[in-house]
Coordinates of C-alpha atoms and ligand atoms in Angstrom, one line a residue:
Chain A
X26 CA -92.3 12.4 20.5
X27 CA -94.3 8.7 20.6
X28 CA -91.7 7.8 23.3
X29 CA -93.4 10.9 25.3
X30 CA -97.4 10.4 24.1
X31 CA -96.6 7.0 25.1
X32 CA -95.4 8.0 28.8
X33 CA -98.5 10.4 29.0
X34 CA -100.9 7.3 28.1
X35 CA -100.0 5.7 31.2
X36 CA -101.0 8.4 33.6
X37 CA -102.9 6.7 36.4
X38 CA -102.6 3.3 35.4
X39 CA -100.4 1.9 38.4
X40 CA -97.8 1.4 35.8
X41 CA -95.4 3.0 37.2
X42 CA -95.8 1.8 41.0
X43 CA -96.2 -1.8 39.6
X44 CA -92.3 -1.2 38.0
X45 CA -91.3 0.7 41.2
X46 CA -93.1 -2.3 43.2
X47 CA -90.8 -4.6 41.3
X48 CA -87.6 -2.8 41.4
X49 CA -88.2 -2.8 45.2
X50 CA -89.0 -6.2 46.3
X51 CA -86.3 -7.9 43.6
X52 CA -83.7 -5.2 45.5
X53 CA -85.1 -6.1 48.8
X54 CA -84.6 -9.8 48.3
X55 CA -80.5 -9.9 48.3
X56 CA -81.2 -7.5 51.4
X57 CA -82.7 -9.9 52.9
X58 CA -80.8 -13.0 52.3
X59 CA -77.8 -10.9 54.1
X60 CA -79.2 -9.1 56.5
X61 CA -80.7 -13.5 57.6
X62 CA -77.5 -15.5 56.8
X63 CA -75.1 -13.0 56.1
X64 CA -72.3 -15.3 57.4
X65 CA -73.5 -18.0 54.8
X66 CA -72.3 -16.0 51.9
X67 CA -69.1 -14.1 53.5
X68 CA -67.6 -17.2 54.5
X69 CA -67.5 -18.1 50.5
X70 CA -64.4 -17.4 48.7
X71 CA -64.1 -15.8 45.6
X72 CA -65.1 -12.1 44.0
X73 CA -68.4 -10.6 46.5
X74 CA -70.6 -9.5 43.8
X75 CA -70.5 -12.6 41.9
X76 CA -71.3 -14.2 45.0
X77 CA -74.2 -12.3 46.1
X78 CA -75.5 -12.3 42.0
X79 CA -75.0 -16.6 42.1
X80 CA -77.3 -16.4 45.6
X81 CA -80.0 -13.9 44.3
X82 CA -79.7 -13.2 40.7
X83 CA -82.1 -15.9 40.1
X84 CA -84.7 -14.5 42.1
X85 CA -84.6 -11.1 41.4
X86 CA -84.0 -12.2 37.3
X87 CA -87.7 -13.9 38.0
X88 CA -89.5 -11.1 39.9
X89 CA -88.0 -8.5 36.8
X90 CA -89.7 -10.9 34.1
X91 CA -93.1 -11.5 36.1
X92 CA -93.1 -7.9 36.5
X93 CA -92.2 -7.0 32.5
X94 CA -95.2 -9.5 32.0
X95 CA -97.8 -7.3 34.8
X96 CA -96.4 -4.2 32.8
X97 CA -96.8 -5.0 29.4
X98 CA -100.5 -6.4 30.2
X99 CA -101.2 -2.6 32.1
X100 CA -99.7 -0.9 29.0
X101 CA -101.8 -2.4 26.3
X102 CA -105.0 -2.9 28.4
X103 CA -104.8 1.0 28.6
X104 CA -105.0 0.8 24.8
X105 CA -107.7 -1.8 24.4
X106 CA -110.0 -1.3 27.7
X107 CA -112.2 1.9 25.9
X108 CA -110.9 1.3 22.2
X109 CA -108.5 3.9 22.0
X110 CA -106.2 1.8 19.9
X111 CA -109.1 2.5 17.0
X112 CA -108.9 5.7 17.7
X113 CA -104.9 5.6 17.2
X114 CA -105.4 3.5 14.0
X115 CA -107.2 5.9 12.3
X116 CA -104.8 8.8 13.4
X117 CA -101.7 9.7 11.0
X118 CA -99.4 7.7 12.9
X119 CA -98.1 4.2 11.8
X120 CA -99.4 1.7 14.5
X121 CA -96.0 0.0 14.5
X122 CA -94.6 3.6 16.1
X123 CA -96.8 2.8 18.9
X124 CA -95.5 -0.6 19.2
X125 CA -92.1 0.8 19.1
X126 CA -93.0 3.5 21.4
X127 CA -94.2 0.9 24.1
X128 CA -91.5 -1.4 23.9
X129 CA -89.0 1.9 24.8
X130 CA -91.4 2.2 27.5
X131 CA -90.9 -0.4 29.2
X132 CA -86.9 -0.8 28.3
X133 CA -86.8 2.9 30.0
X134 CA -88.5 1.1 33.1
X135 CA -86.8 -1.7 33.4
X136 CA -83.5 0.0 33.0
X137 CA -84.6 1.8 35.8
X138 CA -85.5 -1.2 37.3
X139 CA -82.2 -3.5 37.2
X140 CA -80.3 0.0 37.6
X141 CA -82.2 0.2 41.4
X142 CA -81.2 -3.6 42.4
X143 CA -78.0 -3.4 40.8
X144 CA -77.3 -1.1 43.5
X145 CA -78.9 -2.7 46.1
X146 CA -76.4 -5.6 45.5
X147 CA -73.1 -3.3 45.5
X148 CA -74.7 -1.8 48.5
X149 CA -74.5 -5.2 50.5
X150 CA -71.4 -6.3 48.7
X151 CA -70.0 -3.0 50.3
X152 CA -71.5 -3.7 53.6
X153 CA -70.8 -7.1 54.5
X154 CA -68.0 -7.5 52.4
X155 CA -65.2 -4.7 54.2
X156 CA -62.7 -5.4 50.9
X157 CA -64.9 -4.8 48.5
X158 CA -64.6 -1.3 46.8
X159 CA -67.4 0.1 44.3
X160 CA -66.4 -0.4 40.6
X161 CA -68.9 2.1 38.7
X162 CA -67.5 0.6 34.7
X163 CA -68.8 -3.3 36.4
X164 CA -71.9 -1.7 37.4
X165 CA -72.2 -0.5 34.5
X166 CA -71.2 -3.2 32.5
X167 CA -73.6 -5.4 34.3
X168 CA -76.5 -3.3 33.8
X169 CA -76.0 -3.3 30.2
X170 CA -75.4 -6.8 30.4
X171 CA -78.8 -7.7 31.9
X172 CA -80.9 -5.3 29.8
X173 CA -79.9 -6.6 26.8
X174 CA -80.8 -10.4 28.0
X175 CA -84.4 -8.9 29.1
X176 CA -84.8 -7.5 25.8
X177 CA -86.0 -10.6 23.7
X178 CA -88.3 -11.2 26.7
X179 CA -89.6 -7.7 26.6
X180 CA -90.3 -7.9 23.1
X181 CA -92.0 -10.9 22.9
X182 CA -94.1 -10.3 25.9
X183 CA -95.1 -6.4 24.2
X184 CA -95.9 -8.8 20.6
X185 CA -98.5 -11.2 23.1
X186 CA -100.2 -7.9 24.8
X187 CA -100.7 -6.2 21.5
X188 CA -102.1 -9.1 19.9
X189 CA -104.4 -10.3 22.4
X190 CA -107.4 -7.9 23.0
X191 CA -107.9 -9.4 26.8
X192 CA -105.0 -8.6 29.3
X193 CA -105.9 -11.8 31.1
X194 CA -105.0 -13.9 27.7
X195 CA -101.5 -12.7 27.8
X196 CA -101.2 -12.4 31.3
X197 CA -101.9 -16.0 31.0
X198 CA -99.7 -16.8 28.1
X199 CA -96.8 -14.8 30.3
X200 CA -97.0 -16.6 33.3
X201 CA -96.9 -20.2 31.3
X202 CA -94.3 -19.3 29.7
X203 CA -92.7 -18.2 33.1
X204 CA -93.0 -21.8 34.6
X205 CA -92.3 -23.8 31.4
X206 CA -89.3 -22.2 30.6
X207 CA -88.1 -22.1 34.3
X208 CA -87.5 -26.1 34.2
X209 CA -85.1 -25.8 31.3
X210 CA -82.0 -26.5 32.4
X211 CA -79.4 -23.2 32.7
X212 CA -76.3 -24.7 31.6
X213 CA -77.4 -25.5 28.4
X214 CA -76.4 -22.3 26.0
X215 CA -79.1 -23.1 23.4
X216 CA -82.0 -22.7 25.9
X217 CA -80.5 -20.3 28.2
X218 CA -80.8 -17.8 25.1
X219 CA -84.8 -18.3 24.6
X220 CA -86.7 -15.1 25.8
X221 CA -88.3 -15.4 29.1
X222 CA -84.8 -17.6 30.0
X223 CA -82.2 -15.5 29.1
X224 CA -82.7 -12.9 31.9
X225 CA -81.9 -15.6 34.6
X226 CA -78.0 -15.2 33.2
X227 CA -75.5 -12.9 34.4
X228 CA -72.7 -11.4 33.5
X229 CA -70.1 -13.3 35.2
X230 CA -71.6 -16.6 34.5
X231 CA -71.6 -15.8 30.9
X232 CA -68.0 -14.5 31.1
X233 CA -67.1 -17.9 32.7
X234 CA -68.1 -19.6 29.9
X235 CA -66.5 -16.9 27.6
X236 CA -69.9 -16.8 26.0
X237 CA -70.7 -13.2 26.9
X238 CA -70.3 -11.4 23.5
X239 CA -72.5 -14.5 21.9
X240 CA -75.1 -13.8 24.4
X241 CA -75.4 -10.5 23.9
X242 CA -75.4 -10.5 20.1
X243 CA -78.0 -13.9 20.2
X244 CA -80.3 -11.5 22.4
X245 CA -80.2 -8.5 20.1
X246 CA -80.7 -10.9 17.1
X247 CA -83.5 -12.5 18.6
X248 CA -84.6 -9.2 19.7
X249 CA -85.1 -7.3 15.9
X250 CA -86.5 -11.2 14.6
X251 CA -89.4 -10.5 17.2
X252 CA -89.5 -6.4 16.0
X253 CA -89.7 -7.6 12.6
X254 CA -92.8 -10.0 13.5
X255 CA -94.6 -7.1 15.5
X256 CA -93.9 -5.1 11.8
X257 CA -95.2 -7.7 9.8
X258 CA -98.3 -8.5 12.0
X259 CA -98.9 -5.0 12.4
X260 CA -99.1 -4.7 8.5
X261 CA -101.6 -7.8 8.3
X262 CA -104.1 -7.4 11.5
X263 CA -106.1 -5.2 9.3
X264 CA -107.2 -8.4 7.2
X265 CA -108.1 -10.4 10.2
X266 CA -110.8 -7.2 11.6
Chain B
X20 CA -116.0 16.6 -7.7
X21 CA -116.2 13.5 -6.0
X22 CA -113.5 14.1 -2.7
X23 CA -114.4 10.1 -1.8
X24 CA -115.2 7.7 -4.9
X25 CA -115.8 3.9 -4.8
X26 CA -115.5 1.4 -7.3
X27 CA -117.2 -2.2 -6.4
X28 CA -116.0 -1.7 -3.3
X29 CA -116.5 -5.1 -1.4
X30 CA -115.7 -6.9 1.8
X31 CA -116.7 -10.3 3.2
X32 CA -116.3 -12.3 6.4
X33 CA -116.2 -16.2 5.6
X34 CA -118.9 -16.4 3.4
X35 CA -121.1 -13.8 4.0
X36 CA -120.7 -10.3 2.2
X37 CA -121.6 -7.2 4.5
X38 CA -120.2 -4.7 1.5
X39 CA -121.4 -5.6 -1.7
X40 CA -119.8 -4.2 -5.1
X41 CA -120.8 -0.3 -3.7
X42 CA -119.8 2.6 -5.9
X43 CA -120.1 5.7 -3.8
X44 CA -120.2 9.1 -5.2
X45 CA -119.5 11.7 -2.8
X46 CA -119.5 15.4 -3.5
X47 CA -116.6 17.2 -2.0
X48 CA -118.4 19.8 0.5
X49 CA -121.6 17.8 0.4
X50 CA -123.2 16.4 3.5
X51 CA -123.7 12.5 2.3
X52 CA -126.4 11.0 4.4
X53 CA -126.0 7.3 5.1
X54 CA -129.1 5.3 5.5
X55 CA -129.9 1.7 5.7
X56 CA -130.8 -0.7 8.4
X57 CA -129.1 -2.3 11.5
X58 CA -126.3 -4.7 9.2
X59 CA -126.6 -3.2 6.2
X60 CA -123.0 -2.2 6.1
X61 CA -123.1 1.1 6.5
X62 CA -120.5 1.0 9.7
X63 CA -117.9 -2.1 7.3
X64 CA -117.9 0.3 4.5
X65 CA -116.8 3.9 6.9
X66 CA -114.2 1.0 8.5
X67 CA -112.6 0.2 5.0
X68 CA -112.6 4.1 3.9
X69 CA -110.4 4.4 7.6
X70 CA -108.3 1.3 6.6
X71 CA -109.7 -0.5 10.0
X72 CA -110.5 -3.5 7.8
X73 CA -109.1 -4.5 4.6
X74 CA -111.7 -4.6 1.4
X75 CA -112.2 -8.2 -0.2
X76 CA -112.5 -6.4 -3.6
X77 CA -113.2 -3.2 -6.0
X78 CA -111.0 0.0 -4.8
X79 CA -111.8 4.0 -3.4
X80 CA -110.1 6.6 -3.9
X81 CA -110.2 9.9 -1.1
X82 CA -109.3 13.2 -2.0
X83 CA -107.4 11.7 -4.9
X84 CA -105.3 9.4 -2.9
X85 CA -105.7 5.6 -3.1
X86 CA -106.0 3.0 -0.2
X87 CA -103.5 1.6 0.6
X88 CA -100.6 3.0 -0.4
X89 CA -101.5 6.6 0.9
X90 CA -103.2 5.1 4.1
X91 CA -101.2 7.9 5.9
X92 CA -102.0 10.6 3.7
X93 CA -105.7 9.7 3.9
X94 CA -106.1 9.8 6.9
X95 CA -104.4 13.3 8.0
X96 CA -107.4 14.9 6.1
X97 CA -110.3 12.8 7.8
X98 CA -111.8 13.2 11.5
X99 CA -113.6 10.1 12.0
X100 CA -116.0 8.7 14.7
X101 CA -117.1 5.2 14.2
X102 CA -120.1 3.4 16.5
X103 CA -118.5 3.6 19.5
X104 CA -116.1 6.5 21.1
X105 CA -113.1 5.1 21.4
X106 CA -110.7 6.9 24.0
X107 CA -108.4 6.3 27.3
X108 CA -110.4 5.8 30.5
X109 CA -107.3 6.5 31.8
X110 CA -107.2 10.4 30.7
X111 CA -109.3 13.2 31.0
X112 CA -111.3 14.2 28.2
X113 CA -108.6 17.5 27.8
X114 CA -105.8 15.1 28.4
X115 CA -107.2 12.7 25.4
X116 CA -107.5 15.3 23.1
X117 CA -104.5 16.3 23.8
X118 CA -103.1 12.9 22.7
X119 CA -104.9 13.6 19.0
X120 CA -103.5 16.8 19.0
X121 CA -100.3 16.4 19.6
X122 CA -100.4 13.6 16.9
X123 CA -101.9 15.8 14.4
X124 CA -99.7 18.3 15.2
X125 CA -101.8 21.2 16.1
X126 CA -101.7 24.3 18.3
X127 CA -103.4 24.0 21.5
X128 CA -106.0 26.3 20.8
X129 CA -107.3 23.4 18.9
X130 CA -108.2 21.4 21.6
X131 CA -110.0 24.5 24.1
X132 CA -112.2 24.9 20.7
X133 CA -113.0 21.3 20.5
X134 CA -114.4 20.8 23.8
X135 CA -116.0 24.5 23.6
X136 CA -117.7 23.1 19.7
X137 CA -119.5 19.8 21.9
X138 CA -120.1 21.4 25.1
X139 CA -117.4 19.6 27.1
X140 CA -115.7 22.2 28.6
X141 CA -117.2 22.4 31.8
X142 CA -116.9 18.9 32.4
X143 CA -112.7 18.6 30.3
X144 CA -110.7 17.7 33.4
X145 CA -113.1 14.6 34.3
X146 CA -111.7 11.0 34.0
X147 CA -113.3 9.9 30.2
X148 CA -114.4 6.6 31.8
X149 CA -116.3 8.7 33.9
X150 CA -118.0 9.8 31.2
X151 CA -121.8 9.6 31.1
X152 CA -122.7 7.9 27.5
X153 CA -123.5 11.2 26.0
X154 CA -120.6 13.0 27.4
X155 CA -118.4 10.4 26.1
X156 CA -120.1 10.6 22.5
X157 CA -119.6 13.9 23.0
X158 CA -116.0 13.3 23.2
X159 CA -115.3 11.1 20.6
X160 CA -116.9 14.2 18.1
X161 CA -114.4 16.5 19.7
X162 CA -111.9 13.9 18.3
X163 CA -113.3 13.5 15.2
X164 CA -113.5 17.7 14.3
X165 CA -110.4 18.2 16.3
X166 CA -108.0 20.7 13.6
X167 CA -111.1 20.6 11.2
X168 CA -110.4 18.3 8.9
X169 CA -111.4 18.8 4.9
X170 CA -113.1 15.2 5.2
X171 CA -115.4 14.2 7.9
X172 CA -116.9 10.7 8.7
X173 CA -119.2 9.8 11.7
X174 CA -120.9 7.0 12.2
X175 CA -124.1 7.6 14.1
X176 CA -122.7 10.3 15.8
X177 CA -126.1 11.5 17.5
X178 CA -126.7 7.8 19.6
X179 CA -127.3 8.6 22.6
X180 CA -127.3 12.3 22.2
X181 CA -130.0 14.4 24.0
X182 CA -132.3 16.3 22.5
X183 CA -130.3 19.7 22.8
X184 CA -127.5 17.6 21.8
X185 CA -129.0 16.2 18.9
X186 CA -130.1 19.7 17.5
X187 CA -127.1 21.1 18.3
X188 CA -124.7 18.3 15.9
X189 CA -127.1 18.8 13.1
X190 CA -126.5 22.4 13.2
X191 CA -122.7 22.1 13.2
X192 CA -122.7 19.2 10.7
X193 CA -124.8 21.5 8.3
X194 CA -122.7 24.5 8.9
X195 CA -119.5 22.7 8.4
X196 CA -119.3 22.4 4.5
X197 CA -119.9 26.8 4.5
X198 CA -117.7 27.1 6.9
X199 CA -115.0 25.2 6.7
X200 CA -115.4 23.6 3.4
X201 CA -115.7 20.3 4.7
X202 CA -117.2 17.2 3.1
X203 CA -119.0 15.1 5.7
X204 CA -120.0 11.6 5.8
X205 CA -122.7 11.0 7.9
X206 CA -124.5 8.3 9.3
X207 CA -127.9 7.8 11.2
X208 CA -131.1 6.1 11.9
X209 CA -132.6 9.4 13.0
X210 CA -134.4 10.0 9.7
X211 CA -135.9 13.2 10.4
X212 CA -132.9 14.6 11.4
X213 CA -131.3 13.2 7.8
X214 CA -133.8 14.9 6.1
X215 CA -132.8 18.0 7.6
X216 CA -129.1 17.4 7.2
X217 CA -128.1 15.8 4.1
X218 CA -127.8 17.0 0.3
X219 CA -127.0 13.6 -1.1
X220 CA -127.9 10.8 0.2
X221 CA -126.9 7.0 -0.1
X222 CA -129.3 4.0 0.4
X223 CA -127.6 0.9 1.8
X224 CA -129.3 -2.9 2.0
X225 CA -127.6 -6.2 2.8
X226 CA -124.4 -5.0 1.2
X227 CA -126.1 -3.1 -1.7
X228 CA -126.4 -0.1 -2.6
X229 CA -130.2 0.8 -3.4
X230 CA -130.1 4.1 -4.6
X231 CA -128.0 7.1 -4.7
X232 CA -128.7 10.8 -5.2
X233 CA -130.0 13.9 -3.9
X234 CA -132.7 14.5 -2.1
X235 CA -134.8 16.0 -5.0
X236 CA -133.8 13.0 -7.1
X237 CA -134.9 10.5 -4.3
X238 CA -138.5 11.7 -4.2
X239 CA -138.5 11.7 -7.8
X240 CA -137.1 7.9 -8.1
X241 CA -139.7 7.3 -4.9
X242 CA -143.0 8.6 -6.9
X243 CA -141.7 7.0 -10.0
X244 CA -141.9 3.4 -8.3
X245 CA -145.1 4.7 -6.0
X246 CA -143.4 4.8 -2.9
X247 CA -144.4 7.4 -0.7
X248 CA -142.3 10.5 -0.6
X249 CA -144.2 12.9 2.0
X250 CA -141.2 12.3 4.4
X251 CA -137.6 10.5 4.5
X252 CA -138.6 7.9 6.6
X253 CA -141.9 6.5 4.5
X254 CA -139.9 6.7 1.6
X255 CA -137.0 5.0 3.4
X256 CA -138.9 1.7 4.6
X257 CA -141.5 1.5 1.6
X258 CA -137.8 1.2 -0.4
X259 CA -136.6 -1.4 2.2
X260 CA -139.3 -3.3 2.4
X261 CA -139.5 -3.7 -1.4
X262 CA -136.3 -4.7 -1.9
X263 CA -136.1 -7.0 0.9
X264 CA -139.6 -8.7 -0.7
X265 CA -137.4 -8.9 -4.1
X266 CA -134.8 -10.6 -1.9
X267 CA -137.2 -13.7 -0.7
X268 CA -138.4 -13.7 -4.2
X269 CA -134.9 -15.0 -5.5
X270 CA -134.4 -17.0 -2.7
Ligands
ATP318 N1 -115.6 -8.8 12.1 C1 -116.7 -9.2 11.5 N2 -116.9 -10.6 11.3 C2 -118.0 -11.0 10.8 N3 -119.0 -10.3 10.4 C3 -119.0 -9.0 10.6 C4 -117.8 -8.4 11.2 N4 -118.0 -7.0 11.3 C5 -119.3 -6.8 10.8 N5 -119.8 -8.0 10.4 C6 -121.2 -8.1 9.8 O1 -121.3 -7.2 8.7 C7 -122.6 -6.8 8.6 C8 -122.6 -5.3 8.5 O2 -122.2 -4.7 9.7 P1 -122.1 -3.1 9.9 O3 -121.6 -2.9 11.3 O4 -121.5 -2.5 8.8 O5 -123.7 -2.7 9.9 P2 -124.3 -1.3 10.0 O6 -124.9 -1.0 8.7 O7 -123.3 -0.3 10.6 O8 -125.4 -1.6 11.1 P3 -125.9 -0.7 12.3 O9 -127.0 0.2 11.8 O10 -126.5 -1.7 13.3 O11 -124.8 0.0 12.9 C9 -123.3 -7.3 9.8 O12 -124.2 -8.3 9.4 C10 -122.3 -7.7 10.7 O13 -122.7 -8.8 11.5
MG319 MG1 -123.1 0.7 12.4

């Protein structure tokens, strides 16, 4: 029921076209690179998708974070721009709910998301590569692969917007963290697992380095450490008003 | 019975105290006018009652429930409008009382009565931010008596009312405790309007409570100290005034 409040909140905030906007120019990107040098990347041996995801993933795994950031800034700007969140906190409803409920919000949309460019990248791997047939359990395995890496991202970026009052504050705070974290180097497992990194890996990198399964439990830990801070800040923002 | 009761109820900032050791009495379906002036902490102590702020010291009890461990519980039984209306630009007015509703689990009747109760219902499916300043005070009392809750607390809920406007919240706020049984809270630098309104009512200054009682009893206590008691308001800033001389006396 918060899950669908939540939804209606957003009516007529550009949210959604701002996620849609995303999904489309990260899909459009591996477009793109083929439809420019598509003999570049068929002339490359080895599996088709895993070669279009080492040539674009990168990309598209930075325009999906810079737009988590835009989104997570729209959704608790609604909240703050005309007080409603006071209105909320004195409402029968625990204010970590609506935390909870925004973070599903913008899982739900970027699943959407990665689910859009995902197919945008079997669709060229189809086109330009005539052996390569459609494998729906690695698409799907790959989607669930690079939710749960955006998830520690996604949490931390919905913990800055709620605590800071002023969406350009944790715009701000999103977009340095963007940058700083972008010169860390990938190979390095201890860094590629910090929120606002993770998202860059994929799944076949991570399998190459048999690391997958660590990955994905590392970004689910990380994931309820950061749930468990919203809680506990939640519980303590009272003293601070 | 006392529906809210305070005991030393306090809250500071740094070092300054805007609530003050208060112990509040208020009559369950009594309209408990609040008075005092600009700071006083009249808005602080409506805040800590809503657990928007957390108090420094003392303790209050609401409808037998104690803060915080029945936070939740309290607050399903109060409608509250403090200083400013707080809603989604974003959303009609319909769609943000729909929002409250939903949340409080009511019928949607609840919310066509709402806007018809503040006169909003010609004006329900236009943006909130849109809102001229009345309209959107308007608004945030629809929010506040949305489902008719037993407790009621609104923080100058007549700013920047009209004239028609202003008449017509004083009539519904003293028709609420008949009709609904309702205890209200209220709020106001309009004295006159106070006078017409409250049964009890509650004297805040710097933090302190000056005096609490009836009306009857606060022009008895005003001719016993020779204040002026011909209206609320003389009464009101003779009483101020005196206190605030004791006040540079002891600094
Ligand atoms: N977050 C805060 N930090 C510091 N001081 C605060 C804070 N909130 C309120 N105050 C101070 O507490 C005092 C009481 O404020 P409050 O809003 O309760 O006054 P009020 O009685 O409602 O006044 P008004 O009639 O102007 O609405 C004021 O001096 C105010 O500056
Ligand atoms: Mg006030």
């Amino acid at each position: 029921m918060i899950l669908l409040l939540e939804i209606k909140k957003l009516k007529r905030t550009g949210c959604l076209p701002a996620f849609l906007g995303g999904a489309v120019l990260a899909a459009a990107f591996p477009l793109l690179n083929m439809l420019v040098r598509s003999e570049t990347f068929t002339a490359l041996p080895g599996e088709p998708f895993r070669i279009l995801t080492d040539a674009n993933w990168q990309m598209m795994a930075m325009l999906n974070i810079l737009t988590i950031i835009c989104g997570a800034c729209m959704i608790y700007h609604t909240e703050y721009a005309n007080n409603g969140a006071q209105k909320m906190a004195v409402l029968p409803v625990r204010t970590y709910q609506i935390f909870w409920g925004k973070f599903a919000v913008t899982v739900l949309a970027l699943a959407g998301m990665l689910l859009f460019e995902i197919a945008a990248l079997e669709l060229c791997a189809m086109h330009w590569f005539p052996d390569y047939h459609l494998q729906l359990t690695a698409l799907a395995k790959n989607l669930c692969f690079s939710l749960i890496a955006a998830l520690p991202t996604i949490i931390l970026m919905m913990l800055i917007a709620s605590v800071c009052q002023n969406m350009w504050i944790s715009l701000g705070i999103g977009v340095i963290l963007v940058f700083t974290v972008s010169v860390f180097p990938k190979e390095n497992l201890f860094l590629s697992l910090c929120p606002f990194n993770s998202p860059y890996q994929t799944l076949a990198l991570a399998a190459q380095n048999g690391s997958e399964w660590i990955f994905t439990l590392i970004c689910a830990a990380e994931t309820i450490i950061f749930g468990i801070a919203a809680f506990i800040f939640d519980n303590v923002r009272r003293y601070f008003l | 019975m006392n529906i809210i009761e305070t005991n030393n109820l306090t809250k500071t900032y740094g070092d300054f105290t805007a609530v003050n050791e208060i112990s509040l009495h208020i009559q369950k379906g009594h309209v408990y006018g609040f008075l005092g002036p600009n700071g006083a902490g009249k808005s602080t102590t409506m805040k800590l009652f809503l657990g928007l702020t957390q108090p420094t010291g003392g303790s209050f009890q609401i409808d037998g429930k104690t803060y915080p461990k029945d936070r939740v519980p309290i607050l399903k039984t109060i409608g509250s409008f403090i200083e400013a209306p707080a809603f989604y630009g974003n959303l009609t007015g319909e769609e943000n009382l729909d929002i409250i509703r939903k949340i409080l689990g009511l019928p949607r009747q609840s919310v066509t009565d709402a806007l018809e109760l503040v006169g909003l219902t010609q004006f329900k499916k236009r943006l909130a931010k849109r809102y001229s300043l009345g309209m959107k005070q308007r608004l945030g009392l629809a929010g506040a008596l949305l489902g008719r809750p037993p407790i009621l607390i609104l923080d100058e809920p007549t700013n920047g009312l009209d004239p028609v406007g202003i008449h017509e919240i004083r009539s519904l706020i003293r028709s609420l405790p008949q009709q609904f049984n309702c205890t209200v809270l209220v709020s106001s630098h309009l004295l006159s309007e106070m006078e017409l309104m409250a049964d009890d009512i509650g004297i805040l200054n710097h933090g302190q409570l000056l005096f609490e009682g009836t009306m009857e009893q606060l022009r008895q206590t005003a001719k016993a100290n020779g204040f002026p008691t011909d209206n609320l308001e003389d009464t009101f800033l003779a009483m101020i005034d005196d206190d605030n001389r004791k006040r540079g006396q002891i600094r």
